[in-house]
Short mmCIF file of C-alpha atoms in Angstrom, two decimals:
data_model
loop_
_atom_site.label_atom_id
_atom_site.label_comp_id
_atom_site.label_asym_id
_atom_site.label_seq_id
_atom_site.Cartn_x
_atom_site.Cartn_y
_atom_site.Cartn_z
CA MET A 516 10.88 -26.44 21.40
CA TYR A 517 7.54 -25.12 20.46
CA ASN A 518 4.79 -27.50 19.59
CA PHE A 519 2.64 -26.18 16.85
CA ASN A 520 -0.97 -26.74 17.56
CA PHE A 521 -3.27 -26.19 14.64
CA GLU A 522 -6.04 -28.04 16.09
CA PRO A 523 -8.08 -25.06 17.64
CA VAL A 524 -7.52 -23.03 14.31
CA LEU A 525 -9.01 -25.82 12.19
CA ALA A 526 -11.88 -26.08 14.67
CA GLY A 527 -12.56 -22.54 14.04
CA LEU A 528 -11.93 -22.62 10.36
CA ASP A 529 -15.71 -21.89 9.57
CA GLN A 530 -15.33 -18.69 11.48
CA LEU A 531 -12.32 -17.71 9.51
CA LEU A 532 -14.00 -18.73 6.36
CA ILE A 533 -17.01 -16.28 7.18
CA GLY A 534 -14.45 -13.70 8.07
CA ALA A 535 -12.77 -14.17 4.61
CA TRP A 536 -16.21 -13.82 2.75
CA LEU A 537 -16.83 -10.61 4.96
CA THR A 538 -13.39 -9.28 3.66
CA ILE A 539 -14.43 -9.98 0.21
CA GLN A 540 -17.70 -8.34 0.45
CA LEU A 541 -16.23 -5.26 2.05
CA SER A 542 -13.59 -4.83 -0.56
CA CYS A 543 -15.89 -5.41 -3.49
CA ALA A 544 -18.30 -2.85 -1.94
CA ALA A 545 -15.53 -0.27 -1.35
CA MET A 546 -14.26 -0.91 -4.79
CA ILE A 547 -17.56 -0.11 -6.47
CA LEU A 548 -18.32 2.83 -4.36
CA GLY A 549 -14.76 3.93 -4.68
CA LEU A 550 -14.74 3.85 -8.39
CA ILE A 551 -17.80 6.10 -8.47
CA VAL A 552 -15.97 8.59 -6.17
CA SER A 553 -12.96 8.28 -8.54
CA VAL A 554 -15.01 8.78 -11.71
CA LEU A 555 -16.61 11.84 -10.35
CA CYS A 556 -13.28 13.26 -8.86
CA ALA A 557 -11.45 12.59 -12.16
CA ALA A 558 -14.29 14.41 -14.34
CA GLY A 559 -14.16 17.29 -11.70
CA LYS A 560 -10.43 17.42 -12.12
CA THR A 561 -10.43 17.50 -15.94
CA SER A 562 -13.44 19.80 -16.05
CA GLY A 563 -10.90 22.63 -15.41
CA VAL A 564 -13.24 24.41 -12.73
CA VAL A 565 -10.47 26.01 -10.62
CA PRO A 566 -11.90 25.81 -7.01
CA LEU A 567 -13.13 22.36 -7.68
CA ARG A 568 -9.70 20.95 -8.88
CA TRP A 569 -8.10 22.59 -5.89
CA ILE A 570 -10.46 20.62 -3.58
CA ILE A 571 -10.06 17.48 -5.33
CA ASP A 572 -6.06 17.90 -5.36
CA ALA A 573 -6.18 18.59 -1.71
CA TYR A 574 -8.36 15.45 -1.00
CA ILE A 575 -6.06 13.38 -2.93
CA GLU A 576 -2.89 14.62 -1.38
CA ILE A 577 -4.17 14.45 2.26
CA ILE A 578 -5.38 10.82 1.65
CA ARG A 579 -2.13 9.58 0.00
CA ASN A 580 -0.01 11.26 2.39
CA THR A 581 -1.59 9.96 5.73
CA PRO A 582 -1.88 6.38 6.96
CA PHE A 583 -4.97 4.37 6.52
CA LEU A 584 -5.12 3.66 10.18
CA VAL A 585 -5.28 7.25 11.04
CA GLN A 586 -7.87 7.76 8.58
CA ILE A 587 -10.10 5.16 9.91
CA PHE A 588 -9.57 6.41 13.61
CA PHE A 589 -10.45 10.10 12.51
CA ILE A 590 -13.53 8.74 10.93
CA PHE A 591 -14.72 6.32 13.51
CA PHE A 592 -13.58 8.38 16.50
CA GLY A 593 -13.51 11.91 15.28
CA LEU A 594 -16.64 12.48 13.17
CA PRO A 595 -19.04 11.59 15.91
CA SER A 596 -17.94 15.05 17.45
CA LEU A 597 -19.24 16.55 14.16
CA GLY A 598 -22.55 14.57 14.66
CA LEU A 599 -21.85 11.68 12.27
CA ARG A 600 -22.06 8.63 14.30
CA LEU A 601 -21.07 5.47 12.43
CA THR A 602 -21.09 1.57 13.25
CA PRO A 603 -17.66 0.16 13.01
CA ASN A 604 -18.53 -1.56 9.78
CA GLY A 605 -20.07 1.72 8.50
CA ALA A 606 -16.89 3.53 9.38
CA ALA A 607 -14.76 0.87 7.85
CA LEU A 608 -16.44 0.96 4.48
CA LEU A 609 -16.59 4.75 4.50
CA ALA A 610 -12.76 4.83 5.27
CA LEU A 611 -12.05 2.24 2.49
CA VAL A 612 -14.21 4.34 -0.09
CA VAL A 613 -12.70 7.57 0.76
CA ASN A 614 -9.00 6.00 0.64
CA PHE A 615 -9.69 4.01 -2.55
CA GLY A 616 -11.22 7.18 -4.14
CA ALA A 617 -8.00 9.21 -3.84
CA TYR A 618 -5.81 6.61 -5.51
CA GLY A 619 -8.60 5.78 -8.03
CA THR A 620 -8.99 9.30 -9.14
CA GLU A 621 -5.33 9.55 -10.27
CA ILE A 622 -5.74 6.14 -12.21
CA ILE A 623 -9.14 7.08 -13.98
CA ARG A 624 -7.67 10.61 -14.77
CA ALA A 625 -4.61 8.95 -16.38
CA GLY A 626 -7.15 6.74 -18.48
CA ILE A 627 -9.02 9.79 -19.71
CA GLU A 628 -6.02 11.74 -20.53
CA SER A 629 -4.58 8.69 -22.54
CA ILE A 630 -7.41 9.23 -25.18
CA GLN A 631 -6.05 11.61 -27.69
CA LYS A 632 -8.64 14.24 -28.99
CA GLY A 633 -7.97 13.30 -32.63
CA GLN A 634 -9.56 9.85 -31.93
CA VAL A 635 -12.73 11.58 -30.74
CA GLU A 636 -12.47 13.75 -33.70
CA ALA A 637 -12.14 10.81 -36.03
CA GLY A 638 -15.02 9.11 -34.55
CA THR A 639 -17.21 12.31 -35.20
CA ALA A 640 -15.90 12.35 -38.81
CA LEU A 641 -16.91 8.73 -39.33
CA GLY A 642 -20.54 9.64 -38.27
CA LEU A 643 -20.47 7.72 -34.95
CA SER A 644 -23.17 9.00 -32.39
CA LYS A 645 -22.11 10.67 -29.10
CA LEU A 646 -22.92 7.49 -27.31
CA GLN A 647 -21.03 5.26 -29.72
CA ILE A 648 -18.13 7.65 -29.38
CA PHE A 649 -18.12 7.53 -25.61
CA ARG A 650 -18.60 3.71 -25.67
CA TYR A 651 -16.16 2.53 -28.33
CA ILE A 652 -13.75 5.43 -28.55
CA ILE A 653 -13.24 6.77 -24.97
CA MET A 654 -14.47 4.06 -22.70
CA LYS A 655 -13.04 0.78 -24.07
CA PRO A 656 -9.46 2.09 -24.66
CA ALA A 657 -9.52 4.16 -21.34
CA LEU A 658 -10.55 0.96 -19.45
CA ARG A 659 -8.07 -1.14 -21.02
CA THR A 660 -5.37 1.34 -20.25
CA VAL A 661 -6.26 1.63 -16.50
CA TYR A 662 -7.24 -1.95 -15.95
CA PRO A 663 -3.82 -3.39 -14.74
CA ALA A 664 -3.60 -0.22 -12.38
CA LEU A 665 -7.16 -0.59 -11.01
CA THR A 666 -6.81 -4.40 -10.32
CA SER A 667 -3.72 -4.16 -8.37
CA GLN A 668 -5.23 -1.14 -6.55
CA PHE A 669 -8.24 -3.60 -5.68
CA ILE A 670 -5.86 -6.11 -4.15
CA TYR A 671 -3.86 -3.56 -2.31
CA LEU A 672 -7.35 -2.41 -0.92
CA MET A 673 -8.07 -6.03 0.04
CA LEU A 674 -5.10 -6.19 2.06
CA THR A 675 -5.36 -2.79 3.59
CA SER A 676 -8.96 -3.79 4.66
CA SER A 677 -7.33 -5.81 7.33
CA VAL A 678 -6.69 -2.61 9.16
CA VAL A 679 -10.41 -2.23 9.84
CA SER A 680 -10.11 -4.86 12.59
CA ALA A 681 -8.44 -2.07 14.64
CA ILE A 682 -11.78 -0.51 15.17
CA SER A 683 -13.44 -3.90 15.65
CA ALA A 684 -15.36 -3.99 12.35
CA ASP A 685 -15.98 -7.44 10.86
CA ASP A 686 -13.56 -9.10 8.65
CA LEU A 687 -11.06 -11.81 8.41
CA ALA A 688 -8.41 -10.02 10.35
CA ALA A 689 -11.13 -9.46 13.19
CA ALA A 690 -12.28 -13.08 12.89
CA GLY A 691 -8.60 -13.87 13.55
CA ASN A 692 -8.41 -11.73 16.52
CA ASP A 693 -11.39 -13.35 18.05
CA LEU A 694 -10.15 -16.96 17.48
CA GLN A 695 -6.62 -16.03 18.68
CA SER A 696 -8.05 -14.71 22.02
CA ALA A 697 -10.31 -17.63 22.52
CA THR A 698 -7.59 -20.37 21.73
CA PHE A 699 -4.29 -18.57 22.49
CA ALA A 700 -2.90 -20.25 19.39
CA SER A 701 -1.79 -16.76 18.26
CA PHE A 702 0.87 -17.80 15.71
CA GLU A 703 -1.10 -20.73 14.18
CA VAL A 704 -3.98 -18.33 13.84
CA TYR A 705 -2.12 -15.70 12.07
CA ILE A 706 -0.16 -18.07 9.90
CA VAL A 707 -3.62 -19.48 8.61
CA ILE A 708 -5.11 -16.06 8.20
CA THR A 709 -2.16 -14.83 6.32
CA LEU A 710 -2.35 -17.73 3.90
CA MET A 711 -5.87 -17.03 3.47
CA TYR A 712 -5.17 -13.62 2.37
CA LEU A 713 -2.36 -14.84 0.13
CA ALA A 714 -4.82 -17.11 -1.61
CA MET A 715 -7.24 -14.30 -2.03
CA SER A 716 -4.88 -12.05 -3.53
CA VAL A 717 -3.53 -14.73 -5.86
CA GLY A 718 -7.13 -15.69 -6.73
CA PHE A 719 -8.22 -12.43 -7.47
CA SER A 720 -4.92 -11.71 -9.56
CA ALA A 721 -5.98 -14.82 -11.56
CA ILE A 722 -9.57 -14.02 -12.02
CA PHE A 723 -8.49 -10.36 -13.21
CA SER A 724 -5.99 -11.87 -15.75
CA ILE A 725 -8.63 -14.17 -17.33
CA ILE A 726 -11.09 -11.31 -17.58
CA GLU A 727 -8.32 -9.18 -19.12
CA LYS A 728 -7.59 -11.84 -21.68
CA ALA A 729 -11.18 -11.99 -22.46
CA ALA A 730 -12.29 -8.54 -22.59
CA PHE A 731 -9.32 -6.76 -24.13
CA LYS A 732 -8.03 -9.36 -26.67
CA TYR A 733 -8.65 -7.08 -29.63
CA PRO A 734 -5.32 -5.88 -31.25
CA LEU A 735 -3.77 -2.63 -30.44
CA SER A 736 -2.74 -0.67 -33.58
CA ARG A 737 -0.51 2.25 -33.23
CA MET B 798 -10.52 9.36 35.74
CA LEU B 799 -10.28 13.12 35.16
CA ILE B 800 -10.55 14.06 31.45
CA ARG B 801 -8.03 16.75 30.53
CA PRO B 802 -8.49 19.23 27.81
CA PHE B 803 -6.50 18.96 24.61
CA GLY B 804 -3.87 21.74 24.78
CA TRP B 805 -0.38 22.65 23.59
CA SER B 806 1.32 20.05 25.84
CA GLU B 807 -0.62 17.34 24.42
CA PHE B 808 -0.16 18.69 20.99
CA TRP B 809 3.64 18.60 21.60
CA ILE B 810 3.55 15.07 23.06
CA ILE B 811 2.12 14.00 19.71
CA VAL B 812 4.39 16.04 17.71
CA MET B 813 7.44 14.68 19.58
CA ALA B 814 6.22 10.98 19.21
CA ALA B 815 6.91 11.53 15.51
CA GLN B 816 10.64 10.81 16.33
CA TRP B 817 9.82 7.16 16.85
CA THR B 818 7.86 7.06 13.51
CA ILE B 819 10.94 8.54 11.94
CA ALA B 820 13.37 6.14 13.79
CA LEU B 821 11.32 3.21 12.90
CA SER B 822 11.00 4.27 9.22
CA ALA B 823 14.82 4.94 9.06
CA ILE B 824 15.65 1.50 10.51
CA ALA B 825 13.05 -0.24 7.96
CA PHE B 826 14.50 1.70 5.20
CA ALA B 827 18.24 1.05 5.80
CA GLY B 828 17.60 -2.72 6.59
CA GLY B 829 15.17 -2.71 3.60
CA GLY B 830 17.81 -1.09 1.28
CA VAL B 831 20.33 -3.83 2.21
CA GLY B 832 17.74 -6.65 1.87
CA GLY B 833 16.27 -5.16 -1.10
CA LEU B 834 19.48 -4.91 -3.14
CA PHE B 835 20.05 -8.71 -2.27
CA ILE B 836 16.58 -9.62 -3.32
CA ALA B 837 16.85 -7.49 -6.53
CA LEU B 838 20.22 -9.11 -7.42
CA ALA B 839 18.77 -12.60 -6.69
CA ARG B 840 15.73 -11.78 -8.76
CA VAL B 841 17.82 -10.83 -11.96
CA SER B 842 20.32 -13.79 -11.18
CA ASP B 843 21.36 -16.25 -13.85
CA SER B 844 20.83 -19.15 -11.81
CA ARG B 845 17.35 -20.55 -11.10
CA TRP B 846 17.17 -21.04 -7.42
CA PRO B 847 18.00 -17.60 -6.11
CA ARG B 848 15.52 -16.18 -8.70
CA LEU B 849 12.76 -18.48 -7.46
CA LEU B 850 13.45 -17.82 -3.70
CA ALA B 851 13.49 -14.14 -4.30
CA THR B 852 10.26 -14.36 -6.37
CA GLY B 853 8.58 -16.39 -3.70
CA PHE B 854 9.70 -13.92 -0.83
CA ILE B 855 8.27 -10.87 -3.06
CA ARG B 856 5.03 -12.52 -3.76
CA ILE B 857 4.41 -13.51 -0.17
CA PHE B 858 5.14 -9.96 1.19
CA GLN B 859 3.15 -8.29 -1.57
CA GLY B 860 0.38 -10.73 -1.35
CA THR B 861 -0.42 -10.43 2.33
CA PRO B 862 -1.36 -7.59 4.66
CA LEU B 863 1.45 -5.66 6.38
CA LEU B 864 -0.68 -6.05 9.68
CA MET B 865 -0.42 -9.94 9.45
CA GLN B 866 3.36 -9.74 8.80
CA LEU B 867 3.62 -7.67 11.88
CA PHE B 868 1.42 -10.06 13.89
CA LEU B 869 3.61 -13.09 12.59
CA VAL B 870 6.82 -11.57 13.52
CA PHE B 871 5.42 -10.31 16.87
CA PHE B 872 4.20 -13.84 17.85
CA GLY B 873 6.87 -15.71 16.03
CA MET B 874 9.64 -14.08 18.00
CA ASN B 875 7.85 -15.20 21.15
CA ILE B 876 7.92 -18.89 19.75
CA LEU B 877 11.74 -18.55 18.94
CA GLY B 878 12.27 -17.71 22.64
CA PHE B 879 12.61 -13.95 22.32
CA ALA B 880 10.81 -12.05 24.92
CA ILE B 881 7.81 -10.04 23.37
CA ASN B 882 9.28 -6.75 22.12
CA PRO B 883 6.94 -4.54 20.06
CA TRP B 884 9.88 -2.11 19.02
CA LEU B 885 11.98 -5.10 17.68
CA ALA B 886 9.15 -6.94 16.09
CA ALA B 887 8.11 -3.69 14.26
CA ALA B 888 11.63 -3.12 13.18
CA VAL B 889 12.06 -6.79 11.72
CA ALA B 890 8.71 -6.82 10.07
CA LEU B 891 9.05 -3.58 8.32
CA THR B 892 12.69 -4.26 7.34
CA LEU B 893 11.41 -7.66 5.66
CA HIS B 894 8.38 -5.87 4.13
CA ALA B 895 10.62 -2.95 2.78
CA SER B 896 13.20 -5.57 1.48
CA ALA B 897 10.51 -7.34 -0.63
CA PHE B 898 9.14 -4.09 -2.13
CA LEU B 899 12.31 -2.38 -2.68
CA GLY B 900 13.77 -5.60 -4.14
CA GLU B 901 10.85 -5.76 -6.69
CA ILE B 902 11.28 -1.95 -7.48
CA TRP B 903 14.93 -2.27 -8.00
CA ARG B 904 14.50 -5.41 -10.08
CA GLY B 905 12.54 -3.47 -12.46
CA CYS B 906 15.28 -0.73 -12.63
CA ILE B 907 18.03 -3.14 -13.15
CA GLU B 908 16.02 -4.69 -16.02
CA ALA B 909 15.24 -1.20 -17.46
CA VAL B 910 19.00 -0.91 -18.26
CA PRO B 911 19.27 -1.68 -22.04
CA PRO B 912 20.64 -5.34 -22.50
CA GLY B 913 23.44 -4.04 -24.76
CA GLN B 914 25.08 -2.47 -21.72
CA ARG B 915 25.39 -5.82 -20.05
CA GLU B 916 26.45 -7.63 -23.24
CA ALA B 917 29.16 -4.84 -23.73
CA ALA B 918 30.39 -5.36 -20.26
CA THR B 919 30.65 -9.05 -20.66
CA ALA B 920 32.28 -8.55 -23.92
CA LEU B 921 34.90 -6.35 -22.25
CA GLY B 922 35.65 -9.31 -19.77
CA LEU B 923 34.10 -7.74 -16.84
CA ARG B 924 33.02 -10.35 -14.16
CA TYR B 925 29.76 -10.34 -12.45
CA TYR B 926 30.79 -8.05 -9.41
CA ASN B 927 32.33 -5.56 -11.69
CA ARG B 928 29.54 -5.61 -14.26
CA MET B 929 27.00 -4.81 -11.42
CA ARG B 930 29.11 -2.46 -9.58
CA TYR B 931 30.37 -0.13 -12.55
CA ILE B 932 27.92 -0.69 -15.31
CA LEU B 933 24.36 -1.86 -14.24
CA LEU B 934 23.73 -0.55 -10.74
CA PRO B 935 24.85 3.07 -11.50
CA GLN B 936 22.49 3.19 -14.52
CA ALA B 937 19.64 1.47 -12.73
CA SER B 938 19.94 3.79 -9.60
CA ARG B 939 19.24 6.70 -11.77
CA VAL B 940 15.88 5.24 -12.61
CA ALA B 941 15.43 3.96 -9.11
CA VAL B 942 15.49 7.19 -7.14
CA ALA B 943 11.90 8.40 -7.70
CA PRO B 944 10.08 5.04 -7.02
CA THR B 945 12.33 4.58 -4.11
CA VAL B 946 11.28 7.86 -2.56
CA GLY B 947 7.77 6.87 -3.48
CA PHE B 948 8.00 3.75 -1.50
CA LEU B 949 9.50 5.69 1.44
CA VAL B 950 6.26 7.36 1.77
CA GLN B 951 4.51 4.12 1.82
CA LEU B 952 6.76 2.80 4.57
CA ILE B 953 6.26 5.89 6.82
CA LYS B 954 2.59 5.31 6.52
CA GLY B 955 3.08 1.63 7.19
CA THR B 956 4.93 2.18 10.43
CA SER B 957 1.44 3.44 11.80
CA LEU B 958 0.39 -0.31 12.09
CA ALA B 959 3.12 -0.83 14.73
CA ALA B 960 0.70 0.98 16.94
CA ILE B 961 -1.56 -2.08 16.90
CA ILE B 962 1.07 -4.49 18.30
CA GLY B 963 1.70 -1.88 20.92
CA PHE B 964 4.67 0.06 19.85
CA THR B 965 4.34 3.76 20.92
CA GLU B 966 5.05 5.79 17.97
CA LEU B 967 2.90 8.70 16.46
CA THR B 968 -0.36 6.82 16.10
CA ARG B 969 -0.18 5.05 19.24
CA GLN B 970 0.75 8.21 21.15
CA GLY B 971 -2.53 9.84 19.45
CA GLN B 972 -4.55 6.82 20.90
CA ILE B 973 -2.94 7.31 24.36
CA ILE B 974 -3.68 11.15 24.20
CA ASN B 975 -7.14 10.58 22.84
CA ASN B 976 -7.90 8.17 25.95
CA ALA B 977 -6.91 10.85 28.28
CA THR B 978 -8.54 13.90 26.65
CA PHE B 979 -11.26 12.28 24.66
CA SER B 980 -11.10 14.80 21.84
CA PRO B 981 -10.47 12.53 18.95
CA PHE B 982 -11.29 15.19 16.35
CA MET B 983 -8.28 17.31 17.23
CA VAL B 984 -5.95 14.30 18.48
CA PHE B 985 -6.28 12.40 15.13
CA GLY B 986 -6.37 15.61 13.04
CA THR B 987 -2.99 16.49 14.71
CA VAL B 988 -1.70 12.97 14.00
CA ALA B 989 -2.74 13.06 10.41
CA ALA B 990 -1.27 16.43 9.99
CA VAL B 991 2.08 15.35 11.33
CA TYR B 992 2.09 12.36 8.94
CA PHE B 993 1.18 14.74 6.21
CA VAL B 994 4.26 16.86 7.02
CA LEU B 995 6.47 14.01 6.89
CA CYS B 996 5.25 12.45 3.75
CA TRP B 997 4.04 15.14 1.43
CA PRO B 998 7.46 16.83 0.86
CA LEU B 999 8.69 13.47 -0.06
CA SER B 1000 5.72 12.66 -2.56
CA VAL B 1001 6.37 16.11 -4.16
CA LEU B 1002 10.01 15.30 -4.38
CA ALA B 1003 9.27 11.83 -5.93
CA ARG B 1004 7.06 13.38 -8.40
CA ARG B 1005 9.59 15.97 -9.38
CA MET B 1006 12.37 13.45 -9.88
CA GLU B 1007 10.01 11.30 -11.94
CA THR B 1008 9.38 13.90 -14.56
CA ARG B 1009 13.15 14.88 -14.43
CA PHE B 1010 14.45 11.23 -14.87
CA SER B 1011 11.79 10.35 -17.38
CA ARG B 1012 13.63 12.36 -19.92
CA PRO B 1013 15.75 10.36 -22.07
CA THR B 1014 19.34 9.72 -21.02
CA ALA B 1015 22.00 11.85 -22.89
CA ARG B 1016 23.94 9.57 -25.27
#
């Protein structure tokens, strides 16, 4: 019978907590930069300029139909031969941004397309300024529409980010790998780490739903 | 060690490694299909315990990284006394993963069937098995095809993580070839292209079916 030994894991808990904090930082940075990429690409896609739309479509399809692990290998090992040398952490962030950007673009585009033209025209007719129209008529309902998809995409991003440990970037999974090879308590280490990921995804879902209730509580009228 | 150039034979070794990716995806999809059906049925069950258990199972697998699930099965099998076997560990972990995700997808599809159908079936005296078999599941499966194909793409991409626990499929074969040829741009470009060839037709198919089945059912 196997004797579980959580002692070395608890001894290295501060290491794991630092790892968890790194994962949160990495995910948040990737989300913010990825959102910028998404908004730009969504704007490019809806702009109707044909070659631009093709390029963005190709980007989305390539990223969505290849594994993240291969993308990060390509960026970390492949790009240096083009002269772009990145640290493991830099490559990890770039890979996550590129990956999130492809999924985010589709989400944002759906949000923009959910605003009917008549609403903007109604805003103009009511004498709202361009900025007011953008803020109250386009952005607010569009954000409300895409919010659930964006938040679940963020959680997915955070879980995916564990893969960056494969190129020895710093995150929770990498902290686990280190602790595992130092203590040989592999199963115990990964049980604790898995629970930490679970806690983070449950925690973030809870935070997101509190924000949702506070920010989007005005009634929908259809 | 002599570094050999990346040529046609290296290209073919990578392309042929796709058979292991396909095999692993097929096993996980088949196993996950069976598991997912049970999870979905438990999730919409009338009794409390199956529902709670299935919900917990789904939450755990959707709230943790696939990589950790692979590690836990990999090291967990060792604890249970099995010899360490990346092939078996990857198959088991991906099957459990697919069961949870397909279970959640199919739950949504079963719940999308209008409640009147179920009530009518009950009123006609159909018991659980016949109600599911002849009334609810056939209607749910119509809605389920598109998201299921969409998940298959996710699953094929997910099998790449088996490379990290040492199972030689497409990605791992790429790493091995890269160590020998040291031309990562070509190697991982090829690996990515093979995944794309596997996944893209499925993505397009899923999108087509989504638009087709989103049209209202003829009544």
